[in-house]
Structures are given as structure tokens and as C-alpha cells.
Amino acid sequence: MKKNQVFFYVVPALFCLAGMLLLIFIWQNVCQRAAFTQMSAFCRTLLEENPEFKTEVLSALQHYEGSMTGDSFLARYGYGAAAFAPKMKEIRYPLLLSAGLTAAVSAAVFFLNRKEKQRIRRKISGVTGYLEQINMGARGINGSVSKGTGILLPEEEDEFSHLRDEIYKTVTHLYATRDDALRAKKEFAENLANIAHQLKTPLTAALLSLQLMEEKTPNPYAEPVRKQMERLNRLEEALLSLSRIDSGSILLERVPVDVYTVLNLAAENLAGLLEEARIQVEIPDRGRVAFLGDMEWTMEALMNLMKNCLEHSPAGGRIFCDYSENPLYVQILIRDEGEGFEKEDLPHLFERFFRGKNASEGSLGIGLSLARAVVERQNGTLTARNVTKNGKTAGACFEIHIYGN
């Protein structure tokens, strides 16, 4: 136990114990004096009126001294303890001394306890402030950036020292882990971008060569080859976009984005596919609802969601869009009238390269992952669920929440 702990815990206890012993001694003395005074006055009165009983009275006193066991003999004659109690003026000074001593001891204990609570509160506040600065991204001392991995805590030996050391070790480890993860993520993004760029040149050359071959010597076997090469080309473009997002090289704008406008732009860019599949997109006008974001990338994310709905909608079906806002976030809903998601696919829908059981033939498994990455970069969330009607699945629904600052 530290010295300051001994002072703040043991000393008040000793004060209380000493105060209690002193009070017991004072009141024992007061009671003895009161009893002696009462007995002396009684004997004096008795002997003054009956001096011949002096020998008998003294003998009775000796006998009484050995048998003080709370006798209530006088109660039968109508006397009580209050009739023989000392007057207030007789015990006034002992009573005041006892009250003063009690108040002094209580004040000392209260003061020491309050000082100890303030000390503990300051220590906890210091640790809390340290963690708050860490969570806000501060590094080094007083918020300055240094080679260290955290804000150095005051080096004071007390009962909180071990806690501070462990917190500092944990923060240091978390910083190191985060730095390693960011470095690995950046390297992965760079490698992904390099692979995408390396694929771009041969794919472009192969597509041009295939186009020339089809023009000069039409061949029925060229069509499947062209479709697969176009799929590879889309994969290359998607990988390049993902690598740019992962590496942080894409700086998304933060300008007011009108939800009604961006939904219509996304639908217009899919007009050809929608017309071919005979799918209609319904977008109601809910008035002015906007959030701070990037128009182009938001449109890209919404196109991927609408395209997913398109691929799983029956011919002649509809895709429903809706949006609203509240004090916390802007909500965007996009749903279809298809068969919905398989239950086992729901936890993995936004994983890269994941293709569910009902995935379309040309699906790459990247569109939903890219959409979520764009939404999250704009302080939002993207989730998916099935829509039920009368206890049956009536389509799939994507739900976007974009939070304000």
C-alpha cells in the first residue's frame, strides 16, 4: 500500500477510533461524577436529619458498591431515572466538548475523504483524457506528431501506474497493428492497380483483333469469346476502381447531392438494359432531400444496386426507389419484385467476388462491394434484406443511410 493511501485511509480510521475512545472516557467520567454527586447529596441529607444512622449508612454504602446491577427499587414509590439525572448546567461543558470533538473528527474524516475522492477523480480524468485524445487521432505529447505511438502519460508512482502502463502498451500495440494493416492495405491496392493496368493493354488489343476478325471472316465461335473478353474488361475496370478507393487516391467531393436527381441519373444510365429487360424504375418526387457527398460516385453506387435488382427482376417487373430524411440521416431504399436473397447469402452479399446462388451469368461479384465502399466513404451504411408480404418473400431491398456531420 502506497504512503498516500495509508494517509487517506488509515489516518481517518485512527482519528475515528481515538475520537470514540475519548468520548467513551469523557462520558464515563461524567456519569461517574453524576452518580457520585447524587449519592453524596442523598447521604448528606439523610445523615443531617438522622445523625444516629451514620454507621448504618456507611455500611449500606459498602454493600451497595458491590451490587450495582440496575436495581429499580425506587420505581415502586414513583421515582424514575430522570428524577436523579444531573442538570444541564452540570454537564454543559462535557457535552459541548464531546460535540466539538465529534464535529472536529467528522470534519477531518469528511475532508480527508473528499481529498481522496478528488485525487482519484483527477487520476481517472487523466486516463480518460488520454484515451479521448487517442480516439481523436492525436499522437505524441500535447497533440504533436512524433515517432512515438501514443501520448505519453505522466510518470507518477501511484495505484494507477500499472493501469496507465497497460493502457499505454495496448494503445502502442493498436497503433502498430493499425499501421501494419494500413500498409498492407495500401500495398494490396497498389498490387491490384498494377494487375488491372497490366490486363488493360492485352485486353484492349485482343478485343480490337477480335473485332477485325469478325469483320473480315465472320465466325459463330467468336461471339462467346467476345462476351468473355468484355467480361474481363469489366472486371479490370472494377478492380481498378476498387484499388483506387482502397488506396485513398480517390478524393470524394463533399457537395450537396440531391437524392431525386442522382436516382434519376442512375436510372438513365441503365436505360438500355432496363428497356431490354422490360423493367421500369419508379422514383417518386419527395421534395428537396440532399446530403453532402460526391454526385458521380454516388450515382455509380446506385447504378450497381439498380443493376442487381434488374438482374433479379422478372420481365415486365418494376424497381421501386424511395427516400426520406430525419435529423440523423438521409435514407434511400431500392427494391425489386424478384425472389429475394437466399438466407445463407445475406451475410456475404457485400464481400468481394462473392456470387450468390441466384447470381446472373455475367456477374463479377464486385458491384455490391464497390457500392458499399462508396457509401461508407461518405459517412453512410449500406445493408440488404428481403421484403416480405403476407409471410412470403416479395423481393430484395437495399437500404442506404447517409449520416450528417
Short mmCIF file of C-alpha atoms in Angstrom, two decimals:
data_model
loop_
_atom_site.label_atom_id
_atom_site.label_comp_id
_atom_site.label_asym_id
_atom_site.label_seq_id
_atom_site.Cartn_x
_atom_site.Cartn_y
_atom_site.Cartn_z
CA MET A 1 0.00 0.00 0.00
CA LYS A 2 1.36 3.44 -1.01
CA LYS A 3 2.09 6.16 1.55
CA ASN A 4 -0.70 8.41 0.28
CA GLN A 5 -3.13 5.51 0.62
CA VAL A 6 -2.02 5.00 4.23
CA PHE A 7 -2.55 8.69 4.90
CA PHE A 8 -6.00 8.92 3.33
CA TYR A 9 -7.39 5.64 4.63
CA VAL A 10 -5.59 4.63 7.83
CA VAL A 11 -5.26 8.10 9.39
CA PRO A 12 -9.04 8.85 9.25
CA ALA A 13 -9.72 5.44 10.79
CA LEU A 14 -7.27 6.16 13.61
CA PHE A 15 -8.89 9.57 14.12
CA CYS A 16 -12.32 7.96 14.44
CA LEU A 17 -11.05 5.30 16.83
CA ALA A 18 -9.25 7.88 19.01
CA GLY A 19 -12.34 10.10 19.00
CA MET A 20 -14.59 7.21 20.05
CA LEU A 21 -12.24 6.21 22.88
CA LEU A 22 -12.01 9.80 24.07
CA LEU A 23 -15.80 10.20 24.01
CA ILE A 24 -16.22 6.97 25.97
CA PHE A 25 -13.72 8.18 28.56
CA ILE A 26 -15.40 11.62 28.86
CA TRP A 27 -18.91 10.23 29.24
CA GLN A 28 -17.77 7.56 31.65
CA ASN A 29 -16.21 10.28 33.79
CA VAL A 30 -19.37 12.43 33.52
CA CYS A 31 -21.61 9.54 34.54
CA GLN A 32 -19.36 8.61 37.44
CA ARG A 33 -19.30 12.17 38.73
CA ALA A 34 -23.09 12.49 38.34
CA ALA A 35 -23.70 9.26 40.22
CA PHE A 36 -21.26 10.23 42.96
CA THR A 37 -22.84 13.69 43.32
CA GLN A 38 -26.34 12.24 43.58
CA MET A 39 -25.34 9.63 46.10
CA SER A 40 -23.34 12.15 48.15
CA ALA A 41 -26.29 14.57 48.26
CA PHE A 42 -28.64 11.78 49.31
CA CYS A 43 -26.36 10.59 52.10
CA ARG A 44 -25.74 14.14 53.36
CA THR A 45 -29.49 14.83 53.54
CA LEU A 46 -30.11 11.53 55.32
CA LEU A 47 -27.35 11.99 57.90
CA GLU A 48 -28.25 15.62 58.59
CA GLU A 49 -31.75 14.56 59.55
CA ASN A 50 -30.70 11.29 61.22
CA PRO A 51 -27.11 11.56 62.50
CA GLU A 52 -27.55 8.43 64.61
CA PHE A 53 -27.70 6.29 61.38
CA LYS A 54 -24.18 7.22 60.30
CA THR A 55 -22.75 3.74 60.96
CA GLU A 56 -25.64 2.00 59.20
CA VAL A 57 -25.45 4.36 56.17
CA LEU A 58 -21.74 3.80 55.67
CA SER A 59 -22.25 0.05 55.98
CA ALA A 60 -25.05 0.22 53.40
CA LEU A 61 -22.81 2.17 51.02
CA GLN A 62 -20.17 -0.52 51.20
CA HIS A 63 -22.80 -3.15 50.48
CA TYR A 64 -24.29 -1.02 47.61
CA GLU A 65 -20.84 -0.60 45.95
CA GLY A 66 -20.61 -4.32 45.39
CA SER A 67 -24.16 -4.80 43.99
CA MET A 68 -24.70 -2.07 41.35
CA THR A 69 -26.83 -4.12 38.97
CA GLY A 70 -29.59 -1.74 37.85
CA ASP A 71 -31.88 -2.00 40.85
CA SER A 72 -35.33 -0.46 40.26
CA PHE A 73 -36.43 -0.40 43.90
CA LEU A 74 -37.44 3.33 43.86
CA ALA A 75 -39.75 2.77 40.88
CA ARG A 76 -42.41 1.35 43.23
CA TYR A 77 -42.52 4.73 45.02
CA GLY A 78 -42.97 6.72 41.80
CA TYR A 79 -39.35 7.71 41.13
CA GLY A 80 -37.63 7.42 37.79
CA ALA A 81 -34.15 7.87 36.38
CA ALA A 82 -34.91 11.45 35.30
CA ALA A 83 -35.55 12.49 38.89
CA PHE A 84 -31.93 11.89 39.77
CA ALA A 85 -30.32 12.91 36.43
CA PRO A 86 -27.76 15.72 36.54
CA LYS A 87 -28.93 19.19 35.47
CA MET A 88 -27.90 20.58 32.08
CA LYS A 89 -25.64 23.20 33.66
CA GLU A 90 -23.73 20.43 35.40
CA ILE A 91 -22.88 18.57 32.16
CA ARG A 92 -22.87 21.56 29.84
CA TYR A 93 -19.11 21.75 29.38
CA PRO A 94 -18.53 17.99 28.91
CA LEU A 95 -21.42 17.93 26.43
CA LEU A 96 -20.02 20.88 24.46
CA LEU A 97 -16.56 19.28 24.49
CA SER A 98 -17.97 15.99 23.21
CA ALA A 99 -19.98 17.74 20.49
CA GLY A 100 -16.97 19.80 19.44
CA LEU A 101 -14.72 16.78 19.36
CA THR A 102 -17.28 14.81 17.36
CA ALA A 103 -17.66 17.66 14.86
CA ALA A 104 -13.88 18.04 14.54
CA VAL A 105 -13.35 14.33 13.92
CA SER A 106 -16.25 14.20 11.44
CA ALA A 107 -14.95 17.27 9.61
CA ALA A 108 -11.45 15.77 9.44
CA VAL A 109 -12.77 12.47 8.09
CA PHE A 110 -15.01 14.26 5.58
CA PHE A 111 -12.17 16.50 4.43
CA LEU A 112 -9.71 13.63 4.01
CA ASN A 113 -12.30 11.51 2.21
CA ARG A 114 -13.15 14.37 -0.12
CA LYS A 115 -9.48 14.99 -0.88
CA GLU A 116 -9.02 11.31 -1.68
CA LYS A 117 -12.06 11.28 -3.99
CA GLN A 118 -10.76 14.38 -5.77
CA ARG A 119 -7.38 12.74 -6.19
CA ILE A 120 -8.93 9.57 -7.64
CA ARG A 121 -11.19 11.66 -9.88
CA ARG A 122 -8.18 13.55 -11.22
CA LYS A 123 -6.37 10.29 -11.96
CA ILE A 124 -9.37 8.81 -13.75
CA SER A 125 -9.91 12.08 -15.62
CA GLY A 126 -6.29 11.98 -16.76
CA VAL A 127 -6.61 8.43 -18.08
CA THR A 128 -9.96 9.29 -19.73
CA GLY A 129 -8.49 12.40 -21.36
CA TYR A 130 -5.59 10.34 -22.65
CA LEU A 131 -7.94 7.83 -24.29
CA GLU A 132 -10.11 10.62 -25.72
CA GLN A 133 -7.07 12.22 -27.36
CA ILE A 134 -6.04 8.84 -28.74
CA ASN A 135 -9.53 8.27 -30.17
CA MET A 136 -9.37 11.71 -31.80
CA GLY A 137 -6.18 10.66 -33.56
CA ALA A 138 -3.69 12.70 -31.52
CA ARG A 139 -0.14 11.39 -31.34
CA GLY A 140 2.86 12.49 -29.34
CA ILE A 141 2.87 14.92 -26.42
CA ASN A 142 0.34 17.78 -26.39
CA GLY A 143 -1.05 16.60 -29.73
CA SER A 144 2.23 16.99 -31.61
CA VAL A 145 3.09 14.31 -34.12
CA SER A 146 6.18 12.31 -33.23
CA LYS A 147 7.73 8.95 -33.85
CA GLY A 148 6.07 7.65 -30.74
CA THR A 149 2.91 5.62 -30.86
CA GLY A 150 0.82 7.50 -28.35
CA ILE A 151 0.56 10.37 -25.91
CA LEU A 152 2.95 9.87 -23.01
CA LEU A 153 1.20 9.70 -19.67
CA PRO A 154 2.54 11.43 -16.53
CA GLU A 155 5.11 9.23 -14.87
CA GLU A 156 3.81 9.16 -11.30
CA GLU A 157 4.10 6.20 -8.99
CA ASP A 158 0.69 5.52 -7.53
CA GLU A 159 -2.04 2.88 -7.59
CA PHE A 160 -2.91 3.90 -11.17
CA SER A 161 0.62 3.41 -12.52
CA HIS A 162 0.07 -0.20 -13.56
CA LEU A 163 -3.24 0.67 -15.25
CA ARG A 164 -1.61 3.52 -17.19
CA ASP A 165 1.25 1.27 -18.25
CA GLU A 166 -1.13 -1.40 -19.54
CA ILE A 167 -3.27 1.15 -21.39
CA TYR A 168 -0.18 2.68 -22.96
CA LYS A 169 1.06 -0.77 -24.04
CA THR A 170 -2.36 -1.57 -25.52
CA VAL A 171 -2.51 1.75 -27.39
CA THR A 172 1.03 1.24 -28.68
CA HIS A 173 0.13 -2.24 -29.91
CA LEU A 174 -3.06 -0.99 -31.56
CA TYR A 175 -1.17 1.79 -33.32
CA ALA A 176 1.40 -0.68 -34.59
CA THR A 177 -1.33 -3.08 -35.73
CA ARG A 178 -3.21 -0.27 -37.46
CA ASP A 179 -0.09 0.96 -39.22
CA ASP A 180 0.71 -2.57 -40.39
CA ALA A 181 -2.86 -3.05 -41.61
CA LEU A 182 -2.86 0.28 -43.47
CA ARG A 183 0.50 -0.54 -45.03
CA ALA A 184 -0.72 -3.97 -46.11
CA LYS A 185 -3.95 -2.48 -47.47
CA LYS A 186 -2.04 0.13 -49.43
CA GLU A 187 0.31 -2.48 -50.86
CA PHE A 188 -2.64 -4.67 -51.80
CA ALA A 189 -4.37 -1.74 -53.51
CA GLU A 190 -1.18 -0.90 -55.41
CA ASN A 191 -0.75 -4.52 -56.50
CA LEU A 192 -4.39 -4.67 -57.54
CA ALA A 193 -3.99 -1.49 -59.57
CA ASN A 194 -0.85 -2.87 -61.22
CA ILE A 195 -2.65 -6.08 -62.16
CA ALA A 196 -5.59 -4.12 -63.56
CA HIS A 197 -3.27 -1.90 -65.61
CA GLN A 198 -1.34 -4.92 -66.87
CA LEU A 199 -4.60 -6.53 -68.00
CA LYS A 200 -5.81 -3.41 -69.76
CA THR A 201 -3.31 -3.41 -72.65
CA PRO A 202 -3.65 -7.06 -73.77
CA LEU A 203 -7.42 -6.99 -73.32
CA THR A 204 -7.78 -3.89 -75.47
CA ALA A 205 -5.50 -5.38 -78.13
CA ALA A 206 -7.38 -8.70 -78.06
CA LEU A 207 -10.77 -7.00 -78.40
CA LEU A 208 -9.56 -4.96 -81.38
CA SER A 209 -8.14 -8.07 -83.03
CA LEU A 210 -11.36 -9.97 -82.44
CA GLN A 211 -13.36 -7.12 -83.95
CA LEU A 212 -11.18 -7.15 -87.09
CA MET A 213 -11.54 -10.93 -87.37
CA GLU A 214 -15.34 -10.70 -87.15
CA GLU A 215 -15.39 -8.03 -89.86
CA LYS A 216 -13.19 -9.98 -92.30
CA THR A 217 -14.19 -13.57 -91.57
CA PRO A 218 -17.39 -13.89 -89.52
CA ASN A 219 -17.23 -16.89 -87.21
CA PRO A 220 -20.01 -18.15 -84.89
CA TYR A 221 -17.37 -19.09 -82.30
CA ALA A 222 -16.19 -15.50 -81.99
CA GLU A 223 -19.31 -14.30 -80.14
CA PRO A 224 -18.71 -16.34 -76.92
CA VAL A 225 -15.07 -15.24 -76.96
CA ARG A 226 -16.09 -11.61 -77.28
CA LYS A 227 -18.53 -11.90 -74.35
CA GLN A 228 -15.87 -13.38 -72.08
CA MET A 229 -13.36 -10.73 -73.08
CA GLU A 230 -15.89 -7.99 -72.41
CA ARG A 231 -16.47 -9.56 -69.02
CA LEU A 232 -12.73 -9.48 -68.37
CA ASN A 233 -12.69 -5.84 -69.42
CA ARG A 234 -15.47 -5.01 -66.91
CA LEU A 235 -13.56 -6.92 -64.25
CA GLU A 236 -10.44 -4.87 -64.99
CA GLU A 237 -12.36 -1.61 -64.67
CA ALA A 238 -13.99 -2.74 -61.40
CA LEU A 239 -10.64 -3.84 -59.95
CA LEU A 240 -9.11 -0.50 -60.89
CA SER A 241 -11.95 1.38 -59.16
CA LEU A 242 -11.63 -0.76 -56.03
CA SER A 243 -7.87 -0.27 -55.90
CA ARG A 244 -8.28 3.49 -56.17
CA ILE A 245 -10.81 3.50 -53.33
CA ASP A 246 -8.68 1.24 -51.13
CA SER A 247 -5.53 3.27 -51.65
CA GLY A 248 -7.34 6.51 -50.85
CA SER A 249 -6.29 8.07 -54.14
CA ILE A 250 -9.91 8.99 -54.87
CA LEU A 251 -10.92 12.21 -53.13
CA LEU A 252 -14.69 12.25 -53.00
CA GLU A 253 -16.31 15.65 -53.22
CA ARG A 254 -18.45 16.96 -50.40
CA VAL A 255 -21.13 19.00 -52.11
CA PRO A 256 -24.94 18.90 -51.75
CA VAL A 257 -26.27 15.89 -53.66
CA ASP A 258 -30.00 15.91 -54.44
CA VAL A 259 -31.31 12.36 -53.95
CA TYR A 260 -34.09 12.61 -56.54
CA THR A 261 -31.63 13.85 -59.16
CA VAL A 262 -28.96 11.22 -58.51
CA LEU A 263 -31.54 8.40 -58.58
CA ASN A 264 -32.83 9.57 -61.96
CA LEU A 265 -29.30 9.88 -63.35
CA ALA A 266 -28.51 6.33 -62.25
CA ALA A 267 -31.69 5.03 -63.92
CA GLU A 268 -30.95 6.95 -67.13
CA ASN A 269 -27.50 5.36 -67.38
CA LEU A 270 -29.14 1.95 -67.24
CA ALA A 271 -31.90 2.85 -69.71
CA GLY A 272 -30.67 0.40 -72.37
CA LEU A 273 -30.52 -2.56 -70.04
CA LEU A 274 -33.86 -1.64 -68.44
CA GLU A 275 -35.56 -1.37 -71.81
CA GLU A 276 -34.11 -4.67 -72.98
CA ALA A 277 -35.37 -6.45 -69.86
CA ARG A 278 -38.69 -4.53 -69.95
CA ILE A 279 -38.12 -3.28 -66.39
CA GLN A 280 -39.47 0.04 -65.13
CA VAL A 281 -37.90 2.16 -62.40
CA GLU A 282 -40.31 4.15 -60.22
CA ILE A 283 -38.81 7.19 -58.45
CA PRO A 284 -41.30 9.38 -56.56
CA ASP A 285 -40.57 13.06 -56.04
CA ARG A 286 -40.39 13.58 -52.27
CA GLY A 287 -39.21 17.15 -52.46
CA ARG A 288 -35.81 18.53 -51.61
CA VAL A 289 -33.74 15.89 -49.81
CA ALA A 290 -29.95 16.22 -50.05
CA PHE A 291 -26.74 15.15 -48.34
CA LEU A 292 -23.08 16.10 -48.59
CA GLY A 293 -21.34 13.71 -50.96
CA ASP A 294 -19.97 13.04 -54.41
CA MET A 295 -22.54 13.04 -57.22
CA GLU A 296 -20.63 10.84 -59.69
CA TRP A 297 -19.57 8.16 -57.24
CA THR A 298 -22.99 8.09 -55.57
CA MET A 299 -24.54 7.58 -59.00
CA GLU A 300 -22.06 4.73 -59.62
CA ALA A 301 -23.08 3.04 -56.36
CA LEU A 302 -26.81 3.41 -57.09
CA MET A 303 -26.32 2.04 -60.60
CA ASN A 304 -24.75 -1.10 -59.16
CA LEU A 305 -27.68 -1.56 -56.78
CA MET A 306 -30.26 -0.97 -59.51
CA LYS A 307 -28.39 -3.33 -61.83
CA ASN A 308 -28.50 -6.03 -59.17
CA CYS A 309 -32.26 -5.51 -58.81
CA LEU A 310 -32.62 -5.56 -62.62
CA GLU A 311 -30.81 -8.90 -62.90
CA HIS A 312 -33.18 -10.49 -60.38
CA SER A 313 -36.47 -8.96 -61.50
CA PRO A 314 -38.98 -10.82 -63.70
CA ALA A 315 -39.60 -9.49 -67.19
CA GLY A 316 -42.09 -6.66 -67.07
CA GLY A 317 -41.36 -6.06 -63.36
CA ARG A 318 -40.58 -2.84 -61.54
CA ILE A 319 -37.80 -1.44 -59.39
CA PHE A 320 -39.05 0.84 -56.62
CA CYS A 321 -36.97 3.69 -55.26
CA ASP A 322 -37.82 5.85 -52.29
CA TYR A 323 -36.05 8.27 -49.99
CA SER A 324 -36.61 10.35 -46.86
CA GLU A 325 -34.67 12.23 -44.23
CA ASN A 326 -34.69 12.75 -40.46
CA PRO A 327 -32.44 14.67 -38.06
CA LEU A 328 -29.91 11.81 -38.08
CA TYR A 329 -29.59 10.62 -41.66
CA VAL A 330 -30.87 10.52 -45.24
CA GLN A 331 -32.43 7.18 -46.17
CA ILE A 332 -32.53 5.70 -49.68
CA LEU A 333 -34.43 2.49 -50.48
CA ILE A 334 -34.12 0.45 -53.68
CA ARG A 335 -36.12 -2.77 -54.00
CA ASP A 336 -37.29 -5.19 -56.66
CA GLU A 337 -40.07 -7.75 -57.16
CA GLY A 338 -37.79 -10.74 -57.54
CA GLU A 339 -37.27 -13.86 -55.44
CA GLY A 340 -35.16 -12.06 -52.85
CA PHE A 341 -31.85 -13.13 -51.36
CA GLU A 342 -31.07 -16.63 -50.21
CA LYS A 343 -30.83 -16.74 -46.42
CA GLU A 344 -27.30 -18.15 -46.48
CA ASP A 345 -26.18 -15.44 -48.96
CA LEU A 346 -27.24 -12.43 -46.86
CA PRO A 347 -24.14 -12.32 -44.59
CA HIS A 348 -21.81 -12.38 -47.62
CA LEU A 349 -23.56 -10.15 -50.16
CA PHE A 350 -21.05 -7.29 -49.90
CA GLU A 351 -17.93 -9.43 -49.89
CA ARG A 352 -15.71 -9.01 -52.92
CA PHE A 353 -16.06 -11.66 -55.63
CA PHE A 354 -18.94 -13.31 -53.80
CA ARG A 355 -21.55 -14.70 -56.17
CA GLY A 356 -24.77 -15.93 -54.61
CA LYS A 357 -26.80 -18.91 -55.71
CA ASN A 358 -29.02 -16.74 -57.93
CA ALA A 359 -26.18 -14.64 -59.40
CA SER A 360 -26.54 -13.77 -63.07
CA GLU A 361 -24.25 -15.39 -65.62
CA GLY A 362 -22.09 -12.30 -66.17
CA SER A 363 -21.86 -11.29 -62.51
CA LEU A 364 -18.36 -10.50 -61.23
CA GLY A 365 -19.21 -10.29 -57.53
CA ILE A 366 -17.77 -6.77 -57.23
CA GLY A 367 -20.68 -4.37 -57.83
CA LEU A 368 -22.20 -4.58 -54.33
CA SER A 369 -18.80 -4.40 -52.68
CA LEU A 370 -17.98 -1.27 -54.68
CA ALA A 371 -21.34 0.30 -53.78
CA ARG A 372 -20.81 -0.27 -50.07
CA ALA A 373 -17.27 1.13 -50.24
CA VAL A 374 -18.56 4.34 -51.87
CA VAL A 375 -21.40 4.73 -49.35
CA GLU A 376 -19.11 4.17 -46.36
CA ARG A 377 -16.62 6.72 -47.70
CA GLN A 378 -19.47 9.25 -47.50
CA ASN A 379 -20.23 8.51 -43.83
CA GLY A 380 -23.02 6.08 -44.63
CA THR A 381 -24.10 2.48 -44.32
CA LEU A 382 -25.48 0.04 -46.89
CA THR A 383 -27.48 -3.04 -45.89
CA ALA A 384 -29.64 -5.59 -47.66
CA ARG A 385 -32.75 -7.50 -46.62
CA ASN A 386 -35.70 -9.35 -48.04
CA VAL A 387 -39.13 -7.76 -48.36
CA THR A 388 -41.99 -9.92 -47.12
CA LYS A 389 -45.66 -9.71 -47.93
CA ASN A 390 -48.29 -11.96 -46.37
CA GLY A 391 -45.49 -14.05 -44.87
CA LYS A 392 -43.77 -14.64 -48.21
CA THR A 393 -40.68 -13.09 -49.78
CA ALA A 394 -41.75 -10.36 -52.22
CA GLY A 395 -38.39 -9.02 -53.34
CA ALA A 396 -34.99 -7.76 -52.23
CA CYS A 397 -34.32 -4.35 -50.73
CA PHE A 398 -31.16 -2.27 -50.39
CA GLU A 399 -31.19 0.36 -47.65
CA ILE A 400 -28.75 3.28 -47.51
CA HIS A 401 -28.29 5.60 -44.51
CA ILE A 402 -26.05 8.63 -45.04
CA TYR A 403 -25.40 10.47 -41.78
CA GLY A 404 -24.81 14.16 -41.38
CA ASN A 405 -21.66 15.61 -39.83
#
